[in-house]
Amino acid sequence: MGDLKDPRLMYLKAALFLVAGCASLTGILVEFPSVRVAALLGIGIWSFCRLYYFAFYVIEKYIDPSYKFAGLGSFVAYLFRKKLR
């Protein structure tokens, strides 16, 4: 399967991620309804979003412009290559 090229399909994919995320958060909060669980979920999601931003945008734009990401596996491989040098 090739890369997505149609912007409509990209928006559809983003919308499906949003629906899946909201459904899973709702399921967790229905199962464990508490402010503490909601806060921990919010902090965890925010932290992982910031890590994702760092892994791809910050490294590529500010730390190592030669790095071009291809996914989280690519980022892990990049970290191991950097450690070995």
GROMACS .gro file of N, CA, C and O in nm:
model
  340
    1MET      N    1   0.085  -0.117   0.000
    1MET     CA    2   0.000   0.000   0.000
    1MET      C    3   0.090   0.124   0.000
    1MET      O    4   0.184   0.134   0.077
    2GLY      N    5   0.060   0.219  -0.085
    2GLY     CA    6   0.139   0.342  -0.095
    2GLY      C    7   0.096   0.448   0.004
    2GLY      O    8   0.005   0.428   0.086
    3ASP      N    9   0.163   0.561  -0.003
    3ASP     CA   10   0.130   0.674   0.084
    3ASP      C   11  -0.003   0.736   0.043
    3ASP      O   12  -0.040   0.734  -0.074
    4LEU      N   13  -0.072   0.791   0.141
    4LEU     CA   14  -0.195   0.865   0.111
    4LEU      C   15  -0.160   0.992   0.037
    4LEU      O   16  -0.067   1.063   0.075
    5LYS      N   17  -0.233   1.022  -0.066
    5LYS     CA   18  -0.208   1.144  -0.143
    5LYS      C   19  -0.332   1.234  -0.148
    5LYS      O   20  -0.322   1.353  -0.166
    6ASP      N   21  -0.448   1.175  -0.131
    6ASP     CA   22  -0.574   1.249  -0.139
    6ASP      C   23  -0.601   1.319  -0.006
    6ASP      O   24  -0.615   1.254   0.098
    7PRO      N   25  -0.608   1.453  -0.006
    7PRO     CA   26  -0.632   1.527   0.118
    7PRO      C   27  -0.761   1.485   0.189
    7PRO      O   28  -0.767   1.484   0.311
    8ARG      N   29  -0.863   1.448   0.113
    8ARG     CA   30  -0.989   1.405   0.175
    8ARG      C   31  -0.969   1.280   0.259
    8ARG      O   32  -1.024   1.267   0.368
    9LEU      N   33  -0.888   1.186   0.208
    9LEU     CA   34  -0.860   1.064   0.284
    9LEU      C   35  -0.774   1.094   0.408
    9LEU      O   36  -0.790   1.031   0.511
   10MET      N   37  -0.686   1.193   0.396
   10MET     CA   38  -0.605   1.232   0.511
   10MET      C   39  -0.693   1.292   0.621
   10MET      O   40  -0.675   1.262   0.739
   11TYR      N   41  -0.788   1.376   0.582
   11TYR     CA   42  -0.882   1.432   0.679
   11TYR      C   43  -0.970   1.322   0.740
   11TYR      O   44  -0.999   1.324   0.860
   12LEU      N   45  -1.012   1.227   0.658
   12LEU     CA   46  -1.091   1.115   0.708
   12LEU      C   47  -1.010   1.035   0.810
   12LEU      O   48  -1.061   0.999   0.916
   13LYS      N   49  -0.883   1.010   0.780
   13LYS     CA   50  -0.797   0.937   0.872
   13LYS      C   51  -0.783   1.013   1.004
   13LYS      O   52  -0.792   0.953   1.112
   14ALA      N   53  -0.764   1.144   0.997
   14ALA     CA   54  -0.754   1.225   1.119
   14ALA      C   55  -0.884   1.219   1.199
   14ALA      O   56  -0.882   1.206   1.321
   15ALA      N   57  -0.997   1.227   1.129
   15ALA     CA   58  -1.127   1.220   1.196
   15ALA      C   59  -1.146   1.085   1.264
   15ALA      O   60  -1.197   1.077   1.376
   16LEU      N   61  -1.103   0.978   1.198
   16LEU     CA   62  -1.115   0.844   1.258
   16LEU      C   63  -1.026   0.831   1.382
   16LEU      O   64  -1.065   0.768   1.480
   17PHE      N   65  -0.906   0.891   1.378
   17PHE     CA   66  -0.821   0.892   1.498
   17PHE      C   67  -0.889   0.968   1.611
   17PHE      O   68  -0.885   0.925   1.727
   18LEU      N   69  -0.952   1.078   1.578
   18LEU     CA   70  -1.023   1.157   1.680
   18LEU      C   71  -1.138   1.076   1.740
   18LEU      O   72  -1.153   1.071   1.863
   19VAL      N   73  -1.215   1.010   1.657
   19VAL     CA   74  -1.327   0.929   1.705
   19VAL      C   75  -1.276   0.814   1.792
   19VAL      O   76  -1.329   0.788   1.901
   20ALA      N   77  -1.171   0.745   1.746
   20ALA     CA   78  -1.115   0.634   1.824
   20ALA      C   79  -1.062   0.682   1.959
   20ALA      O   80  -1.085   0.617   2.062
   21GLY      N   81  -0.993   0.795   1.960
   21GLY     CA   82  -0.940   0.849   2.085
   21GLY      C   83  -1.051   0.888   2.181
   21GLY      O   84  -1.046   0.856   2.300
   22CYS      N   85  -1.151   0.958   2.130
   22CYS     CA   86  -1.264   0.999   2.215
   22CYS      C   87  -1.341   0.878   2.268
   22CYS      O   88  -1.381   0.875   2.385
   23ALA      N   89  -1.360   0.778   2.184
   23ALA     CA   90  -1.432   0.658   2.226
   23ALA      C   91  -1.354   0.584   2.335
   23ALA      O   92  -1.413   0.539   2.435
   24SER      N   93  -1.222   0.574   2.319
   24SER     CA   94  -1.144   0.504   2.421
   24SER      C   95  -1.140   0.582   2.552
   24SER      O   96  -1.151   0.523   2.660
   25LEU      N   97  -1.126   0.714   2.544
   25LEU     CA   98  -1.129   0.795   2.666
   25LEU      C   99  -1.264   0.785   2.736
   25LEU      O  100  -1.271   0.772   2.859
   26THR      N  101  -1.370   0.789   2.659
   26THR     CA  102  -1.504   0.776   2.717
   26THR      C  103  -1.520   0.641   2.783
   26THR      O  104  -1.573   0.631   2.894
   27GLY      N  105  -1.473   0.536   2.718
   27GLY     CA  106  -1.481   0.401   2.776
   27GLY      C  107  -1.406   0.391   2.907
   27GLY      O  108  -1.456   0.331   3.003
   28ILE      N  109  -1.288   0.449   2.913
   28ILE     CA  110  -1.210   0.446   3.037
   28ILE      C  111  -1.281   0.523   3.147
   28ILE      O  112  -1.291   0.477   3.261
   29LEU      N  113  -1.333   0.642   3.114
   29LEU     CA  114  -1.399   0.723   3.216
   29LEU      C  115  -1.533   0.665   3.260
   29LEU      O  116  -1.576   0.686   3.373
   30VAL      N  117  -1.599   0.590   3.172
   30VAL     CA  118  -1.722   0.521   3.212
   30VAL      C  119  -1.687   0.407   3.307
   30VAL      O  120  -1.757   0.382   3.406
   31GLU      N  121  -1.577   0.339   3.279
   31GLU     CA  122  -1.534   0.227   3.362
   31GLU      C  123  -1.480   0.272   3.498
   31GLU      O  124  -1.503   0.209   3.599
   32PHE      N  125  -1.406   0.384   3.496
   32PHE     CA  126  -1.345   0.437   3.619
   32PHE      C  127  -1.375   0.586   3.631
   32PHE      O  128  -1.289   0.671   3.607
   33PRO      N  129  -1.499   0.622   3.668
   33PRO     CA  130  -1.538   0.764   3.670
   33PRO      C  131  -1.480   0.839   3.790
   33PRO      O  132  -1.531   0.828   3.901
   34SER      N  133  -1.373   0.912   3.766
   34SER     CA  134  -1.318   0.996   3.872
   34SER      C  135  -1.238   1.109   3.810
   34SER      O  136  -1.186   1.097   3.699
   35VAL      N  137  -1.230   1.217   3.882
   35VAL     CA  138  -1.152   1.332   3.836
   35VAL      C  139  -1.005   1.294   3.827
   35VAL      O  140  -0.933   1.337   3.736
   36ARG      N  141  -0.960   1.212   3.920
   36ARG     CA  142  -0.818   1.171   3.921
   36ARG      C  143  -0.784   1.094   3.793
   36ARG      O  144  -0.681   1.120   3.731
   37VAL      N  145  -0.867   0.999   3.754
   37VAL     CA  146  -0.842   0.922   3.632
   37VAL      C  147  -0.845   1.015   3.511
   37VAL      O  148  -0.759   1.006   3.423
   38ALA      N  149  -0.940   1.106   3.506
   38ALA     CA  150  -0.949   1.201   3.394
   38ALA      C  151  -0.823   1.288   3.387
   38ALA      O  152  -0.767   1.310   3.279
   39ALA      N  153  -0.776   1.335   3.502
   39ALA     CA  154  -0.655   1.418   3.505
   39ALA      C  155  -0.533   1.339   3.462
   39ALA      O  156  -0.450   1.388   3.383
   40LEU      N  157  -0.519   1.217   3.509
   40LEU     CA  158  -0.406   1.134   3.470
   40LEU      C  159  -0.408   1.102   3.321
   40LEU      O  160  -0.303   1.102   3.255
   41LEU      N  161  -0.526   1.075   3.267
   41LEU     CA  162  -0.538   1.053   3.123
   41LEU      C  163  -0.496   1.178   3.045
   41LEU      O  164  -0.423   1.169   2.947
   42GLY      N  165  -0.544   1.293   3.090
   42GLY     CA  166  -0.508   1.418   3.023
   42GLY      C  167  -0.359   1.445   3.025
   42GLY      O  168  -0.300   1.481   2.923
   43ILE      N  169  -0.297   1.426   3.140
   43ILE     CA  170  -0.152   1.447   3.152
   43ILE      C  171  -0.075   1.348   3.065
   43ILE      O  172   0.020   1.385   2.997
   44GLY      N  173  -0.117   1.222   3.068
   44GLY     CA  174  -0.050   1.120   2.986
   44GLY      C  175  -0.061   1.149   2.838
   44GLY      O  176   0.038   1.141   2.765
   45ILE      N  177  -0.179   1.184   2.792
   45ILE     CA  178  -0.199   1.214   2.650
   45ILE      C  179  -0.118   1.337   2.610
   45ILE      O  180  -0.050   1.337   2.507
   46TRP      N  181  -0.124   1.442   2.690
   46TRP     CA  182  -0.047   1.563   2.661
   46TRP      C  183   0.103   1.532   2.654
   46TRP      O  184   0.172   1.577   2.563
   47SER      N  185   0.152   1.452   2.748
   47SER     CA  186   0.295   1.419   2.752
   47SER      C  187   0.338   1.341   2.628
   47SER      O  188   0.443   1.368   2.569
   48PHE      N  189   0.257   1.243   2.588
   48PHE     CA  190   0.292   1.167   2.469
   48PHE      C  191   0.285   1.252   2.342
   48PHE      O  192   0.367   1.235   2.250
   49CYS      N  193   0.192   1.346   2.337
   49CYS     CA  194   0.186   1.439   2.222
   49CYS      C  195   0.311   1.524   2.215
   49CYS      O  196   0.367   1.546   2.107
   50ARG      N  197   0.358   1.573   2.329
   50ARG     CA  198   0.480   1.654   2.333
   50ARG      C  199   0.602   1.570   2.294
   50ARG      O  200   0.692   1.617   2.226
   51LEU      N  201   0.607   1.444   2.338
   51LEU     CA  202   0.716   1.355   2.300
   51LEU      C  203   0.716   1.332   2.149
   51LEU      O  204   0.821   1.335   2.085
   52TYR      N  205   0.600   1.310   2.091
   52TYR     CA  206   0.588   1.291   1.947
   52TYR      C  207   0.637   1.415   1.873
   52TYR      O  208   0.712   1.406   1.777
   53TYR      N  209   0.596   1.532   1.919
   53TYR     CA  210   0.641   1.658   1.861
   53TYR      C  211   0.793   1.669   1.869
   53TYR      O  212   0.861   1.703   1.772
   54PHE      N  213   0.851   1.635   1.984
   54PHE     CA  214   0.995   1.640   2.001
   54PHE      C  215   1.063   1.542   1.907
   54PHE      O  216   1.160   1.576   1.840
   55ALA      N  217   1.013   1.418   1.903
   55ALA     CA  218   1.076   1.312   1.825
   55ALA      C  219   1.085   1.348   1.677
   55ALA      O  220   1.182   1.311   1.610
   56PHE      N  221   0.989   1.420   1.627
   56PHE     CA  222   0.989   1.446   1.484
   56PHE      C  223   1.017   1.591   1.449
   56PHE      O  224   1.106   1.620   1.371
   57TYR      N  225   0.948   1.683   1.505
   57TYR     CA  226   0.965   1.823   1.464
   57TYR      C  227   1.090   1.885   1.523
   57TYR      O  228   1.172   1.942   1.451
   58VAL      N  229   1.109   1.875   1.653
   58VAL     CA  230   1.222   1.943   1.719
   58VAL      C  231   1.355   1.886   1.669
   58VAL      O  232   1.446   1.961   1.636
   59ILE      N  233   1.366   1.754   1.664
   59ILE     CA  234   1.492   1.696   1.619
   59ILE      C  235   1.521   1.735   1.475
   59ILE      O  236   1.631   1.777   1.442
   60GLU      N  237   1.421   1.724   1.388
   60GLU     CA  238   1.443   1.754   1.246
   60GLU      C  239   1.470   1.902   1.221
   60GLU      O  240   1.554   1.935   1.138
   61LYS      N  241   1.403   1.991   1.291
   61LYS     CA  242   1.417   2.134   1.264
   61LYS      C  243   1.528   2.202   1.343
   61LYS      O  244   1.586   2.299   1.296
   62TYR      N  245   1.557   2.155   1.465
   62TYR     CA  246   1.650   2.227   1.551
   62TYR      C  247   1.775   2.150   1.590
   62TYR      O  248   1.881   2.210   1.610
   63ILE      N  249   1.767   2.019   1.604
   63ILE     CA  250   1.881   1.942   1.654
   63ILE      C  251   1.963   1.882   1.540
   63ILE      O  252   2.084   1.895   1.538
   64ASP      N  253   1.897   1.815   1.447
   64ASP     CA  254   1.967   1.746   1.339
   64ASP      C  255   1.886   1.757   1.209
   64ASP      O  256   1.804   1.672   1.180
   65PRO      N  257   1.912   1.862   1.130
   65PRO     CA  258   1.836   1.883   1.006
   65PRO      C  259   1.850   1.769   0.904
   65PRO      O  260   1.768   1.755   0.815
   66SER      N  261   1.952   1.686   0.918
   66SER     CA  262   1.969   1.575   0.824
   66SER      C  263   1.876   1.458   0.855
   66SER      O  264   1.858   1.369   0.773
   67TYR      N  265   1.817   1.458   0.975
   67TYR     CA  266   1.727   1.350   1.016
   67TYR      C  267   1.590   1.368   0.951
   67TYR      O  268   1.529   1.473   0.962
   68LYS      N  269   1.544   1.267   0.882
   68LYS     CA  270   1.409   1.266   0.822
   68LYS      C  271   1.334   1.147   0.880
   68LYS      O  272   1.375   1.034   0.864
   69PHE      N  273   1.226   1.174   0.951
   69PHE     CA  274   1.155   1.068   1.021
   69PHE      C  275   1.070   0.984   0.928
   69PHE      O  276   1.026   1.029   0.824
   70ALA      N  277   1.051   0.859   0.968
   70ALA     CA  278   0.964   0.768   0.895
   70ALA      C  279   0.877   0.689   0.992
   70ALA      O  280   0.825   0.586   0.956
   71GLY      N  281   0.865   0.736   1.115
   71GLY     CA  282   0.785   0.667   1.214
   71GLY      C  283   0.861   0.653   1.344
   71GLY      O  284   0.978   0.690   1.355
   72LEU      N  285   0.794   0.598   1.444
   72LEU     CA  286   0.857   0.583   1.575
   72LEU      C  287   0.974   0.486   1.572
   72LEU      O  288   1.073   0.506   1.643
   73GLY      N  289   0.966   0.382   1.491
   73GLY     CA  290   1.080   0.290   1.476
   73GLY      C  291   1.202   0.362   1.422
   73GLY      O  292   1.315   0.337   1.466
   74SER      N  293   1.181   0.451   1.328
   74SER     CA  294   1.289   0.533   1.273
   74SER      C  295   1.352   0.619   1.382
   74SER      O  296   1.474   0.635   1.388
   75PHE      N  297   1.268   0.674   1.469
   75PHE     CA  298   1.319   0.758   1.578
   75PHE      C  299   1.403   0.676   1.676
   75PHE      O  300   1.511   0.718   1.718
   76VAL      N  301   1.357   0.556   1.712
   76VAL     CA  302   1.433   0.470   1.803
   76VAL      C  303   1.567   0.433   1.740
   76VAL      O  304   1.671   0.438   1.806
   77ALA      N  305   1.566   0.398   1.612
   77ALA     CA  306   1.691   0.365   1.542
   77ALA      C  307   1.784   0.486   1.542
   77ALA      O  308   1.906   0.472   1.561
   78TYR      N  309   1.730   0.604   1.521
   78TYR     CA  310   1.809   0.728   1.524
   78TYR      C  311   1.875   0.745   1.660
   78TYR      O  312   1.994   0.778   1.669
   79LEU      N  313   1.800   0.721   1.768
   79LEU     CA  314   1.857   0.735   1.902
   79LEU      C  315   1.971   0.637   1.926
   79LEU      O  316   2.074   0.673   1.982
   80PHE      N  317   1.955   0.513   1.881
   80PHE     CA  318   2.061   0.414   1.899
   80PHE      C  319   2.184   0.449   1.816
   80PHE      O  320   2.296   0.432   1.862
   81ARG      N  321   2.164   0.499   1.695
   81ARG     CA  322   2.278   0.540   1.612
   81ARG      C  323   2.354   0.655   1.678
   81ARG      O  324   2.475   0.660   1.676
   82LYS      N  325   2.281   0.749   1.737
   82LYS     CA  326   2.344   0.863   1.804
   82LYS      C  327   2.422   0.819   1.927
   82LYS      O  328   2.525   0.875   1.958
   83LYS      N  329   2.371   0.720   2.000
   83LYS     CA  330   2.440   0.670   2.120
   83LYS      C  331   2.572   0.603   2.084
   83LYS      O  332   2.668   0.610   2.159
   84LEU      N  333   2.574   0.533   1.972
   84LEU     CA  334   2.693   0.457   1.933
   84LEU      C  335   2.806   0.547   1.885
   84LEU      O  336   2.919   0.505   1.880
   85ARG      N  337   2.779   0.669   1.850
   85ARG     CA  338   2.884   0.760   1.800
   85ARG      C  339   2.961   0.822   1.912
   85ARG      O  340   2.931   0.838   2.019
   0.00000   0.00000   0.00000
